[in-house]
Amino acid sequence: MARTNLGEFEETILLMVAILDGEGYGVTISQALEEHTGRVVTFGTVHNTLIRLEEKGFVRSELGGATNERGGRRKRMFQITAYGSRTLREAQQLREELWRLVPPNALKLGGI
Amino acid sequence: MTPKAPTPLRPVGPRWAKRLLRWLHPEGTLEEVEGDLDELYAYWHHRSGKTQATLRYLLNVVSVLPPFVRRRKRKEEYLPTHNLTTAMIRNYFKIAFRNLIHSRAFSLINIFGLTLGITCSLLVFLVIYHETSYDKYHKNADRIYRVETVNNTDADAHPGTYTELGDVLKDAPEFETVVPVWNEGGRGLSIPATGDFFKERIFFVDPDIFQLLDYQWIAGDARSALSQPGQVVLTESYAKKFFGTTNALGKTIHYDNKQDLQVAGVLKDYPLNTNFPFDVLVSLATLKRVNSDYDSHGWTGFGDNYQIYTLLKPGFRPGQLEKRFHDIQVKYQQDPKTVENQRFILNPLSEIHYAYNLSGRQANARLLDILAVIGAFVLLIACINFINLTTAQALKRAKAIGIRKAVGSSRLSLIYQFLTEAGLVTFLATVTSVLLAGIVLPSIAGMMGLPLKAEDLFTWQTGAFLLGLMGLATLLAGVYPAFRLSGMSSLWALKSNRLPQGERSISLRKGLVVLQFTVSMVLVSCALLVNRQLSFFQNADIGFNKNAIITVGLPENNPEKLHLFRTQLMESSQIKDLTYSFNSASAESNWMQGIQYRENADIREVKTQMKMGDSHFLDTYGIQLLAGENLRDTDTLSASSKVLANEVFLQRAGISSPEAAIGQKVYFGDGSQFATIAGVVKNFHVNSLHQKIDPTLIQVVPRHFYQAGIKLKSEKPTTETIHTALALIEKSWKKTFPNQVFEYKFLDDTLAQAYQNETRTAQLIETSTLIAILIACLGLFGLATFAAEQRTKEIGVRKVLGASVTSIIALLTRDFLKLVFLAGLLASPIAWYAMSQWLQSFEFKIEISGWIFTLTILLMAGIALLTVSYQAIKAALMNPVKSLRSE
């Protein structure tokens, strides 16, 4: 089994990028994270994770058009790469396989 | 706190936090992070009010400050600028075209100069490519060699060899095929069917030749053709020439009225680049029947007309055969002295084009080198022009470049821009070059004596060369301006054009002008010197009179016929004298023989040139008799044989004076035969002026008379007298030698042929000199234009303050003249060295005198002055009101 270099938080952020499907940038990703997982993290965490994900080749980004609401500043839009989506899929598959291996009773609380 | 309704003005976080962010956050991601945070602030503000929003904002700002923030790697800080997208490339071309059209004069000078340079290189390429392509197409070319005979004493290699060597080599295991070739120049062929007769060069060969060289057959068979006596193989065009059809198999040709030849095969014409221009091939077995002198087992002497070509078995190198050849010499030559003095070598096919070969044309490797150097020089000068004009011009474009840089154009895109411009100019120049080369190719081919045709311009090799050349010229001409100009600081470029930074480029430009003129001047002095050497050749006292002499080759030397021919001609008032001889007083092919002079016991061997001539030889050629008496026609080779010797012979033999020589005996070859010196003649040049005068003996040997020399009455005959004389000679010829083709030559033309190489060199250097001067002057003209433009204001001010027109012209031309004189100082020693090297190959040569260099410098200074003065005068005469008004 090839070890993918994807941490738990990274995976979540990557999933957000996938969910937003081309609409993902710092703001939307932070909001989606909060909305779907209830996790509130600093913007720096999201920002750093996105940079790391890009360094690892899971996402690619480009500076999008400037909008007025941002005072003319451009957004960096993120998109999942083929490699990123494969890695996500593999992580999911691995989990499903592992779930299948769990004996039916193992997760029941003892005695109940 | 209830959330506020979003205000129309977008809520923003505290300013100081923002300033902190701007100050500390890494530059590369500042824009996006600032934007994102702003957006988030507005969102928080909307959801939970100002205080919450501000708090979260502060927290989040901190989270993107160092050390918490991750830096985006440098590579991704910016998007890579794409300078080579189609849009950009289209833009480069668009701007290049605009610039080209905008400065029309400069563009034309550039294109014209480069066209000349590229045309020169292209022509040089065609010549060199042709000359080095000889016989490369044969399947076994790398294994084909010619057996040559080397004289160990003077290291002269002779292409001919002994007739028996062919048979001997056939038995040696190293040789796959051995092909002897006997070359018989100018034999009479007649076609019985039509009665036509021709004079052709005949090659006697074995059918093995078809194993050696690649031929394509139209009719006949490589195996059976030429295997029997009396067989002949013709090329397609010769079959047509003789019979009017290529379907000539089995037809008959009459050889020299002696032998019938049956056409046994017809070959496709050979390509032009071959050293084996065989049109009429006769089976070697026929040779004995038509030439009674031919001895197929000869070991006593050899001539260039018998050559042996071989195909070495794979894996053998010529060097390995030394022992084999030595054994053959010991076994067959026997005489230990000859074995010691001679050896055989194998000369590869690839070398044969550069020395004696059967095509009658040989490439001069040195001339090819000179050509390549000249071609490179001319191209270099043209590229220098480009560099100079472009950089000069760029000062005008500095503003445009500055603005481009200021708005963020990358240096690379500027470099691409300049290279595109250079490429465009080069491309236009190349296209024009091909046209120009097509136009001048026939005359160049004629000048070089090469069979080059316009089709040679359109081979893939030429295409590849041109592509390479275009690339090279673009780089040569474009790289310097590209880097220099793109590297200008935009600040300087925008501020003013007052050339503070231009200083460096100006001195470089000066250096390049000096280089150009140095090259031109080297060429000019060389051209002057080569011409002087040539006119020295033409006007040198060669010891005899070559004017008004017509030479005619004799088909046979039957004494009655010769007598008949003479009596008929001597009746005419047009003809002064007539001599029969082996060759003329000075000839390319000579007869050398070892002669012994014995003074008591002291035997002196003198390698002597034999001139076989009759009693009229001296009178016809105007050779002076110093002592003794002329030969008589009865002094034929016998016990009482008499000879005339020249002064060099006396000197070598150690005879003190002409008078002392009379009556002395000289011995031929092995010493059994001798002749008495009857007279001494003044030295005359028996060879071309490349060589020393050989010791020479003149002797009457009627069976070696192959040529008639006919001297006309008038020294400077008019076309009319020549015409009547020729008609008369032809008439007598037809009467004496029916069915033989009449061919004549003028002796002075024949002798001039000996200097063909020098004439060609001279013509080439002259042509390239003209081109080099032209290009260099174009460059100068461009620079002068530029200088005049740059100094328009200065000139205006000077004029207003009372400067005279002359002083202004002087001001503008002085700088350029200085460069030309500097170039002259550099060029003189180079030209002197090159020329003294060249002159070393001549035995008789001119002295290199200093005035040639002075003349060159003055000449070039004059030309430069003329070039510059147009602009200078124009600038000087300009109304200062005009030049000072605009700003």
JSON list of C-alpha atoms in Angstrom, two decimals, chain A residues 25-27 31 34 40 42-44 47-48 51-52 54-55 61 63 69-71 73-76 78, chain B residues 10 22 31-40 43 47 56 60 63-64 68-73 76:
[
{"chain": "A", "resi": 25, "resn": "TYR", "atom": "CA", "xyz": [-10.65, 30.20, -2.50]},
{"chain": "A", "resi": 26, "resn": "GLY", "atom": "CA", "xyz": [-9.60, 31.24, 0.98]},
{"chain": "A", "resi": 27, "resn": "VAL", "atom": "CA", "xyz": [-12.94, 32.66, 1.99]},
{"chain": "A", "resi": 31, "resn": "GLN", "atom": "CA", "xyz": [-16.80, 29.10, 5.26]},
{"chain": "A", "resi": 34, "resn": "GLU", "atom": "CA", "xyz": [-17.17, 25.86, 9.19]},
{"chain": "A", "resi": 40, "resn": "VAL", "atom": "CA", "xyz": [-13.48, 26.95, 13.23]},
{"chain": "A", "resi": 42, "resn": "THR", "atom": "CA", "xyz": [-7.80, 30.50, 11.79]},
{"chain": "A", "resi": 43, "resn": "PHE", "atom": "CA", "xyz": [-7.46, 31.73, 8.26]},
{"chain": "A", "resi": 44, "resn": "GLY", "atom": "CA", "xyz": [-3.73, 31.13, 8.51]},
{"chain": "A", "resi": 47, "resn": "HIS", "atom": "CA", "xyz": [-4.01, 29.39, 3.92]},
{"chain": "A", "resi": 48, "resn": "ASN", "atom": "CA", "xyz": [-1.00, 27.34, 4.94]},
{"chain": "A", "resi": 51, "resn": "ILE", "atom": "CA", "xyz": [-0.12, 26.22, 0.02]},
{"chain": "A", "resi": 52, "resn": "ARG", "atom": "CA", "xyz": [1.08, 22.85, 1.27]},
{"chain": "A", "resi": 54, "resn": "GLU", "atom": "CA", "xyz": [-0.36, 22.88, -3.85]},
{"chain": "A", "resi": 55, "resn": "GLU", "atom": "CA", "xyz": [3.29, 22.09, -3.12]},
{"chain": "A", "resi": 61, "resn": "SER", "atom": "CA", "xyz": [-4.29, 27.54, -8.27]},
{"chain": "A", "resi": 63, "resn": "LEU", "atom": "CA", "xyz": [-5.03, 34.27, -9.58]},
{"chain": "A", "resi": 69, "resn": "GLU", "atom": "CA", "xyz": [-15.93, 43.80, -3.03]},
{"chain": "A", "resi": 70, "resn": "ARG", "atom": "CA", "xyz": [-12.29, 42.92, -2.32]},
{"chain": "A", "resi": 71, "resn": "GLY", "atom": "CA", "xyz": [-11.05, 46.39, -3.09]},
{"chain": "A", "resi": 73, "resn": "ARG", "atom": "CA", "xyz": [-7.62, 42.52, -5.08]},
{"chain": "A", "resi": 74, "resn": "ARG", "atom": "CA", "xyz": [-7.44, 39.26, -6.96]},
{"chain": "A", "resi": 75, "resn": "LYS", "atom": "CA", "xyz": [-8.52, 35.93, -5.51]},
{"chain": "A", "resi": 76, "resn": "ARG", "atom": "CA", "xyz": [-6.44, 32.81, -5.70]},
{"chain": "A", "resi": 78, "resn": "PHE", "atom": "CA", "xyz": [-8.08, 26.55, -6.18]},
{"chain": "B", "resi": 10, "resn": "ARG", "atom": "CA", "xyz": [-18.02, 47.85, 3.04]},
{"chain": "B", "resi": 22, "resn": "ARG", "atom": "CA", "xyz": [1.18, 44.50, 4.66]},
{"chain": "B", "resi": 31, "resn": "GLU", "atom": "CA", "xyz": [-2.80, 40.46, -2.38]},
{"chain": "B", "resi": 32, "resn": "GLU", "atom": "CA", "xyz": [-4.94, 37.35, -2.12]},
{"chain": "B", "resi": 33, "resn": "VAL", "atom": "CA", "xyz": [-4.71, 37.10, 1.65]},
{"chain": "B", "resi": 34, "resn": "GLU", "atom": "CA", "xyz": [-5.60, 40.73, 2.14]},
{"chain": "B", "resi": 35, "resn": "GLY", "atom": "CA", "xyz": [-8.56, 40.28, -0.15]},
{"chain": "B", "resi": 36, "resn": "ASP", "atom": "CA", "xyz": [-9.68, 37.10, 1.58]},
{"chain": "B", "resi": 37, "resn": "LEU", "atom": "CA", "xyz": [-9.39, 38.66, 5.01]},
{"chain": "B", "resi": 38, "resn": "ASP", "atom": "CA", "xyz": [-11.37, 41.68, 3.89]},
{"chain": "B", "resi": 39, "resn": "GLU", "atom": "CA", "xyz": [-14.09, 39.47, 2.59]},
{"chain": "B", "resi": 40, "resn": "LEU", "atom": "CA", "xyz": [-14.12, 37.42, 5.76]},
{"chain": "B", "resi": 43, "resn": "TYR", "atom": "CA", "xyz": [-18.85, 38.28, 6.49]},
{"chain": "B", "resi": 47, "resn": "ARG", "atom": "CA", "xyz": [-22.95, 37.70, 11.05]},
{"chain": "B", "resi": 56, "resn": "ARG", "atom": "CA", "xyz": [-11.49, 37.39, 14.70]},
{"chain": "B", "resi": 60, "resn": "ASN", "atom": "CA", "xyz": [-6.61, 35.71, 11.72]},
{"chain": "B", "resi": 63, "resn": "SER", "atom": "CA", "xyz": [-2.24, 33.60, 11.88]},
{"chain": "B", "resi": 64, "resn": "VAL", "atom": "CA", "xyz": [-0.92, 34.76, 8.54]},
{"chain": "B", "resi": 68, "resn": "PHE", "atom": "CA", "xyz": [2.91, 31.17, 11.40]},
{"chain": "B", "resi": 69, "resn": "VAL", "atom": "CA", "xyz": [2.47, 31.79, 7.73]},
{"chain": "B", "resi": 70, "resn": "ARG", "atom": "CA", "xyz": [3.82, 29.45, 5.12]},
{"chain": "B", "resi": 71, "resn": "ARG", "atom": "CA", "xyz": [5.65, 31.07, 2.29]},
{"chain": "B", "resi": 72, "resn": "ARG", "atom": "CA", "xyz": [4.58, 30.25, -1.21]},
{"chain": "B", "resi": 73, "resn": "LYS", "atom": "CA", "xyz": [7.63, 29.00, -3.00]},
{"chain": "B", "resi": 76, "resn": "GLU", "atom": "CA", "xyz": [4.94, 30.17, -7.84]}
]
